[in-house]
Each structure stands twice: as structure tokens, then as C-alpha cells.
Amino acid sequence: MSRICPLYSSSSGNSTFLGGAKGGILIDAGVSCKRICEALQSLNVSSEAITGILITHEHSDHIKGLLNFTKKYHTPIFTGLKTAEYLTANNLVSPDSTINVFSDEKEFCVDNFEIHPFKTPHDSRESFGFRIKNPEGKIIVSCTDLGNVTQVVHKNLLGASVCLIEANYDERMLNNGRYPYFLKERIKSNHGHLSNKCCADEIETLIQNGTDRIILGHLSQENNSPYVARRAVETTLCDIPEDEYQLFVAPAGEPGQEVEI
């Protein structure tokens, strides 16, 4: 049986584990190698048993620990062409690790997972979400760092058993917060981040189409909180019976709850 666990999930650093008792894969490595290893150890997973790291994009909160992790464990990397070029040009992956380039909407396999990458709208060289089929045939989707839910994103979210989706900011908190105007506009743009409201609206549709476990991730520590994000989603879902879904919120600085698939 597989499980997904957000090891760290915020604007400060992101990394998610997907696998079983004997190992698995990571999505991003945006905190230090030491912290990733400690988080994996808390799940009783050996860092040596990570068979691949999927990189969504090149922002530091997704690649911060990549160099040291690959120096220590020589783990293969899987990412898009533009991100691979950036990682190579800036020496952010150990020469002892291979960088495998995938193409948008083209499936590939890592370990026993079948991975389907899809583009997300974000202000980076490129950015991807992942629709993943585990060995038992269940679908898991990880989708953060997107300014809006495009048709491509929506298509890839539909039908997942478990979905980790961004709920980055509360609109009122962002508008009234201390961020400068240009940064607020960047976050709110169609290539920025997803608000609690937009996230909640998409989740409602996903649950109506069979998704029964939702993980809210990549919460801003400045413009959101676990309570505010959860309340926004639960308010939108008020007409859906509570026994039809489970809602989890990924904490920023420690591993979240493991969700079995």
C-alpha cells in the first residue's frame, strides 16, 4: 500500500514523499538535505531508498536541498527541459546523479509509479504538477504553484483518489498585509498562487467527481493559516456530507499526516 505525506509545505520550502515502507519518490527538495532526511526518518523511510526526485520548477523553495541530497545519495532527478537547463547551468545537482528530462503530458515511470506531468501556470521558467498512478492503480495528484486552475490542470485533477492542491493565501489577509503592492499583484496574478477561494471551488468539483481525500498545501505563512484555509474550504463544501471526504492541511515546518492510498 502506498502513502503520501507532505514533509514540508509552505512558501519557505516544499518536499513531499510518495511511497511505501521500503522507499519511494520525492516531489521537490526545497529544504535542507538534513531536514529532508530527518522527515523521512520520522516516517521510517531510509533516504537511500528514495528512487527519484520529481522537480516541479526552479524556485528555491523547491530545490534548496537538491545539491546536497544528490551529493550524498546520487538520487536520479526528473524534471522539465528548462528546469534541467537551469539546474545544470547553476551546478545544483551532483555530477553523480542523472537528470532525466520529461515532456509535458508524456508519461514515464519511476520505481513502480506511472507519472504524468502537466503544466501549471506559474511565474517560473516552467512549472509542473504530477498525476501519478501507484502500483495498485490508484491516482494521486500533486498540484501547487499555480495562479489559476486552467483546463489542463482541471483535466488532470479530475478522478484522483487523493489530491494535494495549493491553498496559498486568503484574499483579505493578502490585501491588508504588509507585502508591497507589486508582490501582492504577483501573488494574485494568473501566474502566481492559488487563493483559498479558488482552491475551495475546485475541490468542490473534485469531490463531486469522486475524489475523497484532499490535502491543502503550500500555505503562505504570512497571508494564510491552517485554520483560515480549512474554514474556507469547509464553508464551500457545506452542502456535501462530511463522510464523503477527508480534508487535511499540510503544516509548514514538519511532516503532515500520512494519507494511505
PDB file of C-alpha atoms in Angstrom:
ATOM      1  CA  MET A   1       0.000   0.000   0.000  1.00  0.00           C
ATOM      2  CA  SER A   2       1.238   3.481  -0.872  1.00  0.00           C
ATOM      3  CA  ARG A   3       1.074   6.633   1.218  1.00  0.00           C
ATOM      4  CA  ILE A   4       1.595  10.303   0.546  1.00  0.00           C
ATOM      5  CA  CYS A   5       2.993  12.666   3.130  1.00  0.00           C
ATOM      6  CA  PRO A   6       3.869  16.348   2.749  1.00  0.00           C
ATOM      7  CA  LEU A   7       7.220  16.557   4.560  1.00  0.00           C
ATOM      8  CA  TYR A   8       7.297  20.353   4.328  1.00  0.00           C
ATOM      9  CA  SER A   9       4.788  22.559   2.570  1.00  0.00           C
ATOM     10  CA  SER A  10       4.888  26.360   2.534  1.00  0.00           C
ATOM     11  CA  SER A  11       6.402  29.337   0.767  1.00  0.00           C
ATOM     12  CA  SER A  12       9.574  28.609   2.770  1.00  0.00           C
ATOM     13  CA  GLY A  13      10.173  25.088   1.492  1.00  0.00           C
ATOM     14  CA  ASN A  14       8.427  22.130  -0.099  1.00  0.00           C
ATOM     15  CA  SER A  15       9.001  18.399  -0.288  1.00  0.00           C
ATOM     16  CA  THR A  16       6.501  15.543  -0.464  1.00  0.00           C
ATOM     17  CA  PHE A  17       7.055  11.802  -0.018  1.00  0.00           C
ATOM     18  CA  LEU A  18       5.112   9.227  -2.006  1.00  0.00           C
ATOM     19  CA  GLY A  19       5.804   5.548  -1.495  1.00  0.00           C
ATOM     20  CA  GLY A  20       5.659   2.623   0.865  1.00  0.00           C
ATOM     21  CA  ALA A  21       7.554   1.126   3.771  1.00  0.00           C
ATOM     22  CA  LYS A  22      10.573   0.184   1.633  1.00  0.00           C
ATOM     23  CA  GLY A  23      11.003   3.516  -0.154  1.00  0.00           C
ATOM     24  CA  GLY A  24       9.513   5.754  -2.777  1.00  0.00           C
ATOM     25  CA  ILE A  25       9.910   9.102  -4.500  1.00  0.00           C
ATOM     26  CA  LEU A  26      10.078  12.756  -3.526  1.00  0.00           C
ATOM     27  CA  ILE A  27       8.322  15.655  -5.164  1.00  0.00           C
ATOM     28  CA  ASP A  28      10.714  18.605  -4.756  1.00  0.00           C
ATOM     29  CA  ALA A  29      13.549  19.118  -2.304  1.00  0.00           C
ATOM     30  CA  GLY A  30      13.034  22.673  -1.108  1.00  0.00           C
ATOM     31  CA  VAL A  31      14.535  22.428   2.377  1.00  0.00           C
ATOM     32  CA  SER A  32      17.960  21.310   3.527  1.00  0.00           C
ATOM     33  CA  CYS A  33      19.151  17.759   2.988  1.00  0.00           C
ATOM     34  CA  LYS A  34      19.342  17.337   6.755  1.00  0.00           C
ATOM     35  CA  ARG A  35      15.692  18.301   7.237  1.00  0.00           C
ATOM     36  CA  ILE A  36      14.532  16.043   4.414  1.00  0.00           C
ATOM     37  CA  CYS A  37      16.415  13.105   5.922  1.00  0.00           C
ATOM     38  CA  GLU A  38      15.005  13.816   9.377  1.00  0.00           C
ATOM     39  CA  ALA A  39      11.482  13.952   7.996  1.00  0.00           C
ATOM     40  CA  LEU A  40      11.937  10.675   6.112  1.00  0.00           C
ATOM     41  CA  GLN A  41      13.357   9.067   9.241  1.00  0.00           C
ATOM     42  CA  SER A  42      10.228  10.114  11.149  1.00  0.00           C
ATOM     43  CA  LEU A  43       8.274   8.052   8.598  1.00  0.00           C
ATOM     44  CA  ASN A  44      10.686   5.121   8.992  1.00  0.00           C
ATOM     45  CA  VAL A  45      11.863   5.591   5.414  1.00  0.00           C
ATOM     46  CA  SER A  46      15.561   5.432   4.546  1.00  0.00           C
ATOM     47  CA  SER A  47      16.890   8.320   2.462  1.00  0.00           C
ATOM     48  CA  GLU A  48      18.863   5.752   0.426  1.00  0.00           C
ATOM     49  CA  ALA A  49      15.535   4.196  -0.579  1.00  0.00           C
ATOM     50  CA  ILE A  50      14.371   7.292  -2.478  1.00  0.00           C
ATOM     51  CA  THR A  51      14.480   6.174  -6.102  1.00  0.00           C
ATOM     52  CA  GLY A  52      13.819   9.543  -7.739  1.00  0.00           C
ATOM     53  CA  ILE A  53      13.083  13.202  -7.120  1.00  0.00           C
ATOM     54  CA  LEU A  54      10.497  14.982  -9.262  1.00  0.00           C
ATOM     55  CA  ILE A  55      11.190  18.708  -9.540  1.00  0.00           C
ATOM     56  CA  THR A  56       8.239  20.984 -10.313  1.00  0.00           C
ATOM     57  CA  HIS A  57      10.234  24.151 -11.103  1.00  0.00           C
ATOM     58  CA  GLU A  58      13.400  26.050 -10.250  1.00  0.00           C
ATOM     59  CA  HIS A  59      12.305  28.369  -7.416  1.00  0.00           C
ATOM     60  CA  SER A  60      14.454  27.966  -4.323  1.00  0.00           C
ATOM     61  CA  ASP A  61      11.637  26.725  -2.078  1.00  0.00           C
ATOM     62  CA  HIS A  62      11.519  23.641  -4.326  1.00  0.00           C
ATOM     63  CA  ILE A  63      15.219  22.912  -4.938  1.00  0.00           C
ATOM     64  CA  LYS A  64      17.083  24.244  -1.880  1.00  0.00           C
ATOM     65  CA  GLY A  65      18.268  20.846  -0.657  1.00  0.00           C
ATOM     66  CA  LEU A  66      18.761  19.226  -4.030  1.00  0.00           C
ATOM     67  CA  LEU A  67      22.531  19.593  -4.400  1.00  0.00           C
ATOM     68  CA  ASN A  68      23.448  18.175  -1.008  1.00  0.00           C
ATOM     69  CA  PHE A  69      20.872  15.394  -1.224  1.00  0.00           C
ATOM     70  CA  THR A  70      22.184  14.263  -4.607  1.00  0.00           C
ATOM     71  CA  LYS A  71      25.787  14.556  -3.417  1.00  0.00           C
ATOM     72  CA  LYS A  72      25.006  12.201  -0.565  1.00  0.00           C
ATOM     73  CA  TYR A  73      22.618   9.731  -2.212  1.00  0.00           C
ATOM     74  CA  HIS A  74      23.156  10.141  -6.006  1.00  0.00           C
ATOM     75  CA  THR A  75      19.376  10.104  -6.484  1.00  0.00           C
ATOM     76  CA  PRO A  76      18.108  10.496 -10.076  1.00  0.00           C
ATOM     77  CA  ILE A  77      16.284  13.746 -10.873  1.00  0.00           C
ATOM     78  CA  PHE A  78      13.239  14.060 -13.143  1.00  0.00           C
ATOM     79  CA  THR A  79      12.193  17.470 -14.433  1.00  0.00           C
ATOM     80  CA  GLY A  80      11.317  19.537 -17.492  1.00  0.00           C
ATOM     81  CA  LEU A  81      13.853  20.755 -20.035  1.00  0.00           C
ATOM     82  CA  LYS A  82      14.008  24.405 -18.946  1.00  0.00           C
ATOM     83  CA  THR A  83      14.375  23.445 -15.298  1.00  0.00           C
ATOM     84  CA  ALA A  84      17.036  20.869 -16.161  1.00  0.00           C
ATOM     85  CA  GLU A  85      18.999  23.527 -18.041  1.00  0.00           C
ATOM     86  CA  TYR A  86      18.806  25.846 -15.022  1.00  0.00           C
ATOM     87  CA  LEU A  87      19.902  23.129 -12.590  1.00  0.00           C
ATOM     88  CA  THR A  88      22.832  22.194 -14.822  1.00  0.00           C
ATOM     89  CA  ALA A  89      23.953  25.756 -15.510  1.00  0.00           C
ATOM     90  CA  ASN A  90      23.972  26.572 -11.805  1.00  0.00           C
ATOM     91  CA  ASN A  91      25.539  23.279 -10.631  1.00  0.00           C
ATOM     92  CA  LEU A  92      22.558  22.460  -8.431  1.00  0.00           C
ATOM     93  CA  VAL A  93      22.698  18.679  -8.918  1.00  0.00           C
ATOM     94  CA  SER A  94      25.655  16.439  -8.117  1.00  0.00           C
ATOM     95  CA  PRO A  95      27.506  15.093 -11.190  1.00  0.00           C
ATOM     96  CA  ASP A  96      26.932  11.650  -9.677  1.00  0.00           C
ATOM     97  CA  SER A  97      23.176  11.993 -10.202  1.00  0.00           C
ATOM     98  CA  THR A  98      21.453  11.818 -13.559  1.00  0.00           C
ATOM     99  CA  ILE A  99      18.990  14.490 -14.679  1.00  0.00           C
ATOM    100  CA  ASN A 100      16.177  12.898 -16.665  1.00  0.00           C
ATOM    101  CA  VAL A 101      14.140  15.289 -18.793  1.00  0.00           C
ATOM    102  CA  PHE A 102      10.455  14.613 -19.248  1.00  0.00           C
ATOM    103  CA  SER A 103       7.993  16.154 -21.694  1.00  0.00           C
ATOM    104  CA  ASP A 104       4.675  17.773 -20.897  1.00  0.00           C
ATOM    105  CA  GLU A 105       1.804  15.251 -20.875  1.00  0.00           C
ATOM    106  CA  LYS A 106       4.178  12.337 -21.663  1.00  0.00           C
ATOM    107  CA  GLU A 107       4.118   9.529 -19.109  1.00  0.00           C
ATOM    108  CA  PHE A 108       7.208   7.973 -17.583  1.00  0.00           C
ATOM    109  CA  CYS A 109       7.890   5.562 -14.734  1.00  0.00           C
ATOM    110  CA  VAL A 110       9.916   5.872 -11.561  1.00  0.00           C
ATOM    111  CA  ASP A 111      10.048   2.740  -9.453  1.00  0.00           C
ATOM    112  CA  ASN A 112       6.508   1.343  -9.666  1.00  0.00           C
ATOM    113  CA  PHE A 113       4.830   4.707 -10.158  1.00  0.00           C
ATOM    114  CA  GLU A 114       3.463   5.849 -13.511  1.00  0.00           C
ATOM    115  CA  ILE A 115       3.869   9.618 -13.703  1.00  0.00           C
ATOM    116  CA  HIS A 116       2.024  12.007 -15.971  1.00  0.00           C
ATOM    117  CA  PRO A 117       3.401  15.590 -15.792  1.00  0.00           C
ATOM    118  CA  PHE A 118       1.201  18.545 -16.719  1.00  0.00           C
ATOM    119  CA  LYS A 119       1.888  22.254 -16.885  1.00  0.00           C
ATOM    120  CA  THR A 120       0.773  24.690 -14.202  1.00  0.00           C
ATOM    121  CA  PRO A 121       0.617  28.487 -14.741  1.00  0.00           C
ATOM    122  CA  HIS A 122       3.366  29.989 -12.579  1.00  0.00           C
ATOM    123  CA  ASP A 123       5.966  32.740 -12.956  1.00  0.00           C
ATOM    124  CA  SER A 124       8.925  30.428 -13.448  1.00  0.00           C
ATOM    125  CA  ARG A 125      10.742  29.049 -16.495  1.00  0.00           C
ATOM    126  CA  GLU A 126       8.157  26.289 -16.454  1.00  0.00           C
ATOM    127  CA  SER A 127       6.151  24.580 -13.753  1.00  0.00           C
ATOM    128  CA  PHE A 128       4.541  21.156 -13.488  1.00  0.00           C
ATOM    129  CA  GLY A 129       2.031  19.240 -11.475  1.00  0.00           C
ATOM    130  CA  PHE A 130       2.039  15.449 -11.385  1.00  0.00           C
ATOM    131  CA  ARG A 131      -0.751  12.932 -11.893  1.00  0.00           C
ATOM    132  CA  ILE A 132       0.600   9.659 -10.538  1.00  0.00           C
ATOM    133  CA  LYS A 133      -0.728   6.098 -10.693  1.00  0.00           C
ATOM    134  CA  ASN A 134       0.518   3.852  -7.909  1.00  0.00           C
ATOM    135  CA  PRO A 135       1.090   0.069  -8.271  1.00  0.00           C
ATOM    136  CA  GLU A 136      -2.471  -0.616  -7.121  1.00  0.00           C
ATOM    137  CA  GLY A 137      -3.882   1.610  -9.868  1.00  0.00           C
ATOM    138  CA  LYS A 138      -4.944   4.495  -7.621  1.00  0.00           C
ATOM    139  CA  ILE A 139      -4.451   8.080  -8.811  1.00  0.00           C
ATOM    140  CA  ILE A 140      -2.635  10.708  -6.753  1.00  0.00           C
ATOM    141  CA  VAL A 141      -2.255  14.298  -7.957  1.00  0.00           C
ATOM    142  CA  SER A 142       0.172  16.892  -6.598  1.00  0.00           C
ATOM    143  CA  CYS A 143      -0.537  20.401  -7.870  1.00  0.00           C
ATOM    144  CA  THR A 144       0.907  23.549  -6.297  1.00  0.00           C
ATOM    145  CA  ASP A 145       2.323  26.858  -7.563  1.00  0.00           C
ATOM    146  CA  LEU A 146      -0.408  27.921  -9.943  1.00  0.00           C
ATOM    147  CA  GLY A 147      -2.163  31.236 -10.375  1.00  0.00           C
ATOM    148  CA  ASN A 148      -5.373  29.720 -11.705  1.00  0.00           C
ATOM    149  CA  VAL A 149      -6.979  26.390 -12.485  1.00  0.00           C
ATOM    150  CA  THR A 150      -6.605  26.028 -16.238  1.00  0.00           C
ATOM    151  CA  GLN A 151      -8.461  23.458 -18.319  1.00  0.00           C
ATOM    152  CA  VAL A 152      -5.282  21.364 -18.423  1.00  0.00           C
ATOM    153  CA  VAL A 153      -4.943  21.490 -14.640  1.00  0.00           C
ATOM    154  CA  HIS A 154      -8.629  20.682 -14.117  1.00  0.00           C
ATOM    155  CA  LYS A 155      -8.487  17.727 -16.512  1.00  0.00           C
ATOM    156  CA  ASN A 156      -5.531  16.253 -14.640  1.00  0.00           C
ATOM    157  CA  LEU A 157      -7.072  16.765 -11.209  1.00  0.00           C
ATOM    158  CA  LEU A 158     -10.332  15.002 -12.062  1.00  0.00           C
ATOM    159  CA  GLY A 159     -10.654  11.395 -10.987  1.00  0.00           C
ATOM    160  CA  ALA A 160      -7.847  11.380  -8.414  1.00  0.00           C
ATOM    161  CA  SER A 161      -8.298   9.386  -5.233  1.00  0.00           C
ATOM    162  CA  VAL A 162      -6.041  11.798  -3.351  1.00  0.00           C
ATOM    163  CA  CYS A 163      -5.220  15.356  -4.331  1.00  0.00           C
ATOM    164  CA  LEU A 164      -2.586  17.634  -2.810  1.00  0.00           C
ATOM    165  CA  ILE A 165      -3.564  21.106  -4.012  1.00  0.00           C
ATOM    166  CA  GLU A 166      -2.358  24.598  -3.254  1.00  0.00           C
ATOM    167  CA  ALA A 167      -4.322  26.866  -0.914  1.00  0.00           C
ATOM    168  CA  ASN A 168      -1.749  29.635  -0.744  1.00  0.00           C
ATOM    169  CA  TYR A 169      -3.455  32.769   0.510  1.00  0.00           C
ATOM    170  CA  ASP A 170      -6.544  34.350   1.981  1.00  0.00           C
ATOM    171  CA  GLU A 171      -7.524  37.343  -0.165  1.00  0.00           C
ATOM    172  CA  ARG A 172      -8.354  39.621   2.773  1.00  0.00           C
ATOM    173  CA  MET A 173      -5.141  38.780   4.618  1.00  0.00           C
ATOM    174  CA  LEU A 174      -3.079  39.396   1.483  1.00  0.00           C
ATOM    175  CA  ASN A 175      -4.784  42.695   0.625  1.00  0.00           C
ATOM    176  CA  ASN A 176      -4.441  44.016   4.180  1.00  0.00           C
ATOM    177  CA  GLY A 177      -0.976  42.597   4.784  1.00  0.00           C
ATOM    178  CA  ARG A 178       2.468  44.158   4.757  1.00  0.00           C
ATOM    179  CA  TYR A 179       3.617  42.888   1.355  1.00  0.00           C
ATOM    180  CA  PRO A 180       4.460  45.615  -1.171  1.00  0.00           C
ATOM    181  CA  TYR A 181       1.926  46.251  -3.921  1.00  0.00           C
ATOM    182  CA  PHE A 182       3.973  44.602  -6.692  1.00  0.00           C
ATOM    183  CA  LEU A 183       4.313  41.379  -4.672  1.00  0.00           C
ATOM    184  CA  LYS A 184       0.603  41.277  -3.862  1.00  0.00           C
ATOM    185  CA  GLU A 185      -0.172  41.666  -7.553  1.00  0.00           C
ATOM    186  CA  ARG A 186       2.300  38.930  -8.470  1.00  0.00           C
ATOM    187  CA  ILE A 187       0.722  36.507  -5.987  1.00  0.00           C
ATOM    188  CA  LYS A 188      -2.823  37.303  -7.179  1.00  0.00           C
ATOM    189  CA  SER A 189      -1.952  37.076 -10.877  1.00  0.00           C
ATOM    190  CA  ASN A 190      -2.881  34.189 -13.165  1.00  0.00           C
ATOM    191  CA  HIS A 191       0.758  33.052 -12.914  1.00  0.00           C
ATOM    192  CA  GLY A 192       1.113  33.498  -9.155  1.00  0.00           C
ATOM    193  CA  HIS A 193      -0.533  31.372  -6.491  1.00  0.00           C
ATOM    194  CA  LEU A 194      -3.969  29.909  -5.805  1.00  0.00           C
ATOM    195  CA  SER A 195      -6.245  31.570  -3.262  1.00  0.00           C
ATOM    196  CA  ASN A 196      -8.249  29.677  -0.664  1.00  0.00           C
ATOM    197  CA  LYS A 197     -11.466  30.540  -2.513  1.00  0.00           C
ATOM    198  CA  CYS A 198     -10.278  29.310  -5.914  1.00  0.00           C
ATOM    199  CA  CYS A 199      -8.890  26.185  -4.281  1.00  0.00           C
ATOM    200  CA  ALA A 200     -12.178  25.538  -2.477  1.00  0.00           C
ATOM    201  CA  ASP A 201     -14.231  25.952  -5.652  1.00  0.00           C
ATOM    202  CA  GLU A 202     -12.062  23.391  -7.457  1.00  0.00           C
ATOM    203  CA  ILE A 203     -12.181  20.969  -4.539  1.00  0.00           C
ATOM    204  CA  GLU A 204     -15.981  21.044  -4.580  1.00  0.00           C
ATOM    205  CA  THR A 205     -15.950  19.864  -8.200  1.00  0.00           C
ATOM    206  CA  LEU A 206     -13.320  17.211  -7.489  1.00  0.00           C
ATOM    207  CA  ILE A 207     -15.313  15.706  -4.627  1.00  0.00           C
ATOM    208  CA  GLN A 208     -18.448  15.676  -6.766  1.00  0.00           C
ATOM    209  CA  ASN A 209     -16.415  13.622  -9.254  1.00  0.00           C
ATOM    210  CA  GLY A 210     -15.096  11.029  -6.803  1.00  0.00           C
ATOM    211  CA  THR A 211     -12.044  12.457  -5.032  1.00  0.00           C
ATOM    212  CA  ASP A 212     -12.385  11.659  -1.341  1.00  0.00           C
ATOM    213  CA  ARG A 213      -9.105  12.830   0.226  1.00  0.00           C
ATOM    214  CA  ILE A 214      -7.786  16.362  -0.110  1.00  0.00           C
ATOM    215  CA  ILE A 215      -4.542  17.800   1.253  1.00  0.00           C
ATOM    216  CA  LEU A 216      -4.238  21.594   1.322  1.00  0.00           C
ATOM    217  CA  GLY A 217      -0.608  22.564   0.702  1.00  0.00           C
ATOM    218  CA  HIS A 218       1.820  25.418   0.086  1.00  0.00           C
ATOM    219  CA  LEU A 219       0.046  27.728   2.557  1.00  0.00           C
ATOM    220  CA  SER A 220       1.591  31.172   2.910  1.00  0.00           C
ATOM    221  CA  GLN A 221       2.857  31.721   6.437  1.00  0.00           C
ATOM    222  CA  GLU A 222       2.224  35.452   6.010  1.00  0.00           C
ATOM    223  CA  ASN A 223      -1.144  35.555   4.250  1.00  0.00           C
ATOM    224  CA  ASN A 224      -2.889  32.387   5.414  1.00  0.00           C
ATOM    225  CA  SER A 225      -3.194  29.933   8.273  1.00  0.00           C
ATOM    226  CA  PRO A 226      -4.297  26.303   8.550  1.00  0.00           C
ATOM    227  CA  TYR A 227      -7.481  27.410  10.325  1.00  0.00           C
ATOM    228  CA  VAL A 228      -8.380  30.039   7.711  1.00  0.00           C
ATOM    229  CA  ALA A 229      -7.661  27.697   4.785  1.00  0.00           C
ATOM    230  CA  ARG A 230      -9.649  24.818   6.278  1.00  0.00           C
ATOM    231  CA  ARG A 231     -12.587  27.088   7.109  1.00  0.00           C
ATOM    232  CA  ALA A 232     -12.688  28.496   3.559  1.00  0.00           C
ATOM    233  CA  VAL A 233     -12.862  25.002   2.076  1.00  0.00           C
ATOM    234  CA  GLU A 234     -15.343  23.611   4.601  1.00  0.00           C
ATOM    235  CA  THR A 235     -17.640  26.601   4.068  1.00  0.00           C
ATOM    236  CA  THR A 236     -17.688  25.928   0.332  1.00  0.00           C
ATOM    237  CA  LEU A 237     -18.319  22.221   0.954  1.00  0.00           C
ATOM    238  CA  CYS A 238     -21.121  22.803   3.468  1.00  0.00           C
ATOM    239  CA  ASP A 239     -23.713  21.041   1.264  1.00  0.00           C
ATOM    240  CA  ILE A 240     -21.564  17.929   0.833  1.00  0.00           C
ATOM    241  CA  PRO A 241     -21.928  15.278   3.591  1.00  0.00           C
ATOM    242  CA  GLU A 242     -18.816  15.172   5.774  1.00  0.00           C
ATOM    243  CA  ASP A 243     -18.497  11.396   5.412  1.00  0.00           C
ATOM    244  CA  GLU A 244     -17.886  11.778   1.648  1.00  0.00           C
ATOM    245  CA  TYR A 245     -14.409  13.271   2.022  1.00  0.00           C
ATOM    246  CA  GLN A 246     -11.422  13.780   4.304  1.00  0.00           C
ATOM    247  CA  LEU A 247      -9.672  17.144   4.448  1.00  0.00           C
ATOM    248  CA  PHE A 248      -6.060  17.524   5.613  1.00  0.00           C
ATOM    249  CA  VAL A 249      -3.911  20.637   5.932  1.00  0.00           C
ATOM    250  CA  ALA A 250      -0.155  20.286   5.453  1.00  0.00           C
ATOM    251  CA  PRO A 251       1.861  22.045   8.162  1.00  0.00           C
ATOM    252  CA  ALA A 252       4.744  24.284   7.116  1.00  0.00           C
ATOM    253  CA  GLY A 253       7.677  23.148   9.212  1.00  0.00           C
ATOM    254  CA  GLU A 254       7.142  19.464   9.908  1.00  0.00           C
ATOM    255  CA  PRO A 255       5.749  16.347   8.234  1.00  0.00           C
ATOM    256  CA  GLY A 256       1.990  16.344   7.838  1.00  0.00           C
ATOM    257  CA  GLN A 257      -0.378  13.459   8.305  1.00  0.00           C
ATOM    258  CA  GLU A 258       0.275  10.401   6.164  1.00  0.00           C
ATOM    259  CA  VAL A 259      -2.575   9.597   3.817  1.00  0.00           C
ATOM    260  CA  GLU A 260      -2.893   5.995   2.675  1.00  0.00           C
ATOM    261  CA  ILE A 261      -3.825   5.310  -0.916  1.00  0.00           C
TER     262      ILE A 261
END
